[in-house]
Short mmCIF file of C-alpha atoms in Angstrom, two decimals:
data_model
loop_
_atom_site.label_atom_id
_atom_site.label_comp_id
_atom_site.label_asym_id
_atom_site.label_seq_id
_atom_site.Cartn_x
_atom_site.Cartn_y
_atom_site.Cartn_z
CA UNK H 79 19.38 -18.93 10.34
CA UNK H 80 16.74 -17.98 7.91
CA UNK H 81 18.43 -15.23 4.92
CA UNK H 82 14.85 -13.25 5.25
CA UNK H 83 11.79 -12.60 7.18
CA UNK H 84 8.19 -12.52 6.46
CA UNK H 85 6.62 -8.83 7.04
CA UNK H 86 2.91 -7.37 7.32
CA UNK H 87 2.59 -3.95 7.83
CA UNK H 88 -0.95 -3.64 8.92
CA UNK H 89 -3.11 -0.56 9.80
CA UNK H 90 -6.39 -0.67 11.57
CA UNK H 91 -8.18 0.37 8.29
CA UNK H 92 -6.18 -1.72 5.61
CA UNK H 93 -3.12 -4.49 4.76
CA UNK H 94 -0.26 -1.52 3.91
CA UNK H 95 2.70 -3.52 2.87
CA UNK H 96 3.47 -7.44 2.95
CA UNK H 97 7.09 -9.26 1.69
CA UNK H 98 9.75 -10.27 2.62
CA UNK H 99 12.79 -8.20 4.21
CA UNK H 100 16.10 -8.66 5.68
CA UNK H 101 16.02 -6.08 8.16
CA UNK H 102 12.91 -3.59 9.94
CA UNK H 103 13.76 -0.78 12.34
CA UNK H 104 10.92 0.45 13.98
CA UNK H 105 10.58 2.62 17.41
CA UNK H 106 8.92 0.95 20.37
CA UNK H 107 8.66 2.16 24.08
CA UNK H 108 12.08 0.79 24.95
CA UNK H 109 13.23 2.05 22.10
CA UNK H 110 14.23 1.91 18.81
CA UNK H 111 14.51 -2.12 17.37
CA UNK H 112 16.04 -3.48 14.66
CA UNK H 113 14.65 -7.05 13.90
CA UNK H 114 16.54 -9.61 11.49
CA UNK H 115 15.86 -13.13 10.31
CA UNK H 116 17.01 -15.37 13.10
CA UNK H 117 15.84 -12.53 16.08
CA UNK H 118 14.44 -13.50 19.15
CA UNK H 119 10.85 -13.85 19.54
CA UNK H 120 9.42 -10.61 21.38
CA UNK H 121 6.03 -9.05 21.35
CA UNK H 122 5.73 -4.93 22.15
CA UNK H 123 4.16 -1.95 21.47
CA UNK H 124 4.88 0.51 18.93
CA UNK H 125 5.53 4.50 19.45
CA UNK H 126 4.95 6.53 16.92
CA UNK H 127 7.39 6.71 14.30
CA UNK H 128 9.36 5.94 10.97
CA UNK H 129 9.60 2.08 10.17
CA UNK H 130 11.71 1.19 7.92
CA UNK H 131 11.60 -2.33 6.05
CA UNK H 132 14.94 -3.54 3.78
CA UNK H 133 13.23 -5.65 0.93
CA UNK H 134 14.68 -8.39 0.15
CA UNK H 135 15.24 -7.06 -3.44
CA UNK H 136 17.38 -4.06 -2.00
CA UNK H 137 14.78 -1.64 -1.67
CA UNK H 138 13.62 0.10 1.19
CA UNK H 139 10.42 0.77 2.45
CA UNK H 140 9.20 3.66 4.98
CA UNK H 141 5.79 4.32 6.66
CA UNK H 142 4.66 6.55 9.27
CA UNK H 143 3.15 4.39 11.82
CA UNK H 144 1.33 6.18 15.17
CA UNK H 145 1.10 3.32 17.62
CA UNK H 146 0.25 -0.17 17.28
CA UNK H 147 2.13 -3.11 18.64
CA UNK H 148 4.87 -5.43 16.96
CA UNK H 149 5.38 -9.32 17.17
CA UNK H 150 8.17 -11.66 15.63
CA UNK H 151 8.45 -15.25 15.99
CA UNK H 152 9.63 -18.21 13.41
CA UNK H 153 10.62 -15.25 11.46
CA UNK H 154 7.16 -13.83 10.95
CA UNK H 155 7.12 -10.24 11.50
CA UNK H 156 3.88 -8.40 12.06
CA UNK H 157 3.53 -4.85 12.76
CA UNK H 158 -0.33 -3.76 13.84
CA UNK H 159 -0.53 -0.10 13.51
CA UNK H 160 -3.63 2.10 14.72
CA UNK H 161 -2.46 4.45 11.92
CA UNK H 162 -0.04 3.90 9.31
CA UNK H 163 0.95 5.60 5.63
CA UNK H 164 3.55 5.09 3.61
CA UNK H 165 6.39 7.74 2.80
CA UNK H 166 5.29 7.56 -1.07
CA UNK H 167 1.58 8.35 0.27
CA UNK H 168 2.33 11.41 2.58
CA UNK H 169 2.61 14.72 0.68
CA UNK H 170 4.94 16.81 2.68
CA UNK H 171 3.41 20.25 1.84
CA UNK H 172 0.15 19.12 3.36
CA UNK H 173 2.13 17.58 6.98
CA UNK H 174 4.14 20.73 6.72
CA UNK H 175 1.14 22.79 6.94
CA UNK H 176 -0.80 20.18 9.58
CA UNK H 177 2.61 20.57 11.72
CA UNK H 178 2.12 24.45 11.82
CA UNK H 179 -1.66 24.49 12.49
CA UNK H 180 -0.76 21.93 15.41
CA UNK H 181 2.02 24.36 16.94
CA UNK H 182 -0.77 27.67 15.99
CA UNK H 183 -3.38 24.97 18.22
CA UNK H 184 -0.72 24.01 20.53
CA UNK H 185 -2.28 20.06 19.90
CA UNK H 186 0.73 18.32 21.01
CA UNK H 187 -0.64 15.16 19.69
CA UNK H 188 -1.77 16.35 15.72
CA UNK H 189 2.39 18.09 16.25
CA UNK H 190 3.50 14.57 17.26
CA UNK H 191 1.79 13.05 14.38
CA UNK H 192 2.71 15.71 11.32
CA UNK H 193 6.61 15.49 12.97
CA UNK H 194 6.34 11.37 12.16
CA UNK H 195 5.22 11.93 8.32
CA UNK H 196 7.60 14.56 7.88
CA UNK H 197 10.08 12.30 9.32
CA UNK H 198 9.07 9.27 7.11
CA UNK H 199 9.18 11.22 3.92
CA UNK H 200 12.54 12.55 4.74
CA UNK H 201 13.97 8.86 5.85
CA UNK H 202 12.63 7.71 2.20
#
């Protein structure tokens, strides 16, 4: 079994983050996942969400991903978001404010979204 995996965190729009990691959690519509070298191989879609990526330097990594779909085999790990950010990208003042205009607008989805970068800046 392999010590680490091969990541790319990929939005529609750009490459976000690529290296390797020893463990990714991310939230799919089974539910949450936690993939490690050596995991099965398994394709599915992502829900929106916090994924979190353990470097294999001992860092950790957080994004903000809102859909997409994930795929792991030969311990290749890609994760294709629609729209992704990382944590050290998201200023919290701004998705605190987005998060109340949603709930003033009652747009479930822009709530949904400003909840997940809240979320992701929190986790990092």
């Amino acid at each position: 079994m392999a010590a680490e995996l091969h990541v790319e965190l990929v939005a529609a729009d750009r490459s976000v983050w690529s290296g390797e990691a020893t463990l990714v959690i991310a939230r799919t519509t089974s539910g949450d996942i936690g993939v490690m070298p050596g995991h099965q191989p398994l394709l599915g879609v992502l829900e929106s969400g916090p994924v979190t990526i353990r470097t294999s330097e001992g860092g950790t990594v957080v994004a903000a991903v809102h859909g997409g779909f994930i795929s792991f085999a030969d311990d290749k790990l890609s994760l294709l978001a629609e729209i992704c950010e990382l944590a050290d990208e998201i200023d919290a003042q701004r998705a605190e404010r987005a998060l109340e205009r949603a709930k003033t607008d009652e747009d479930a989805a822009a709530e949904r979204r400003a909840e997940v970068r809240l979320r992701a800046v929190s986790v990092h």
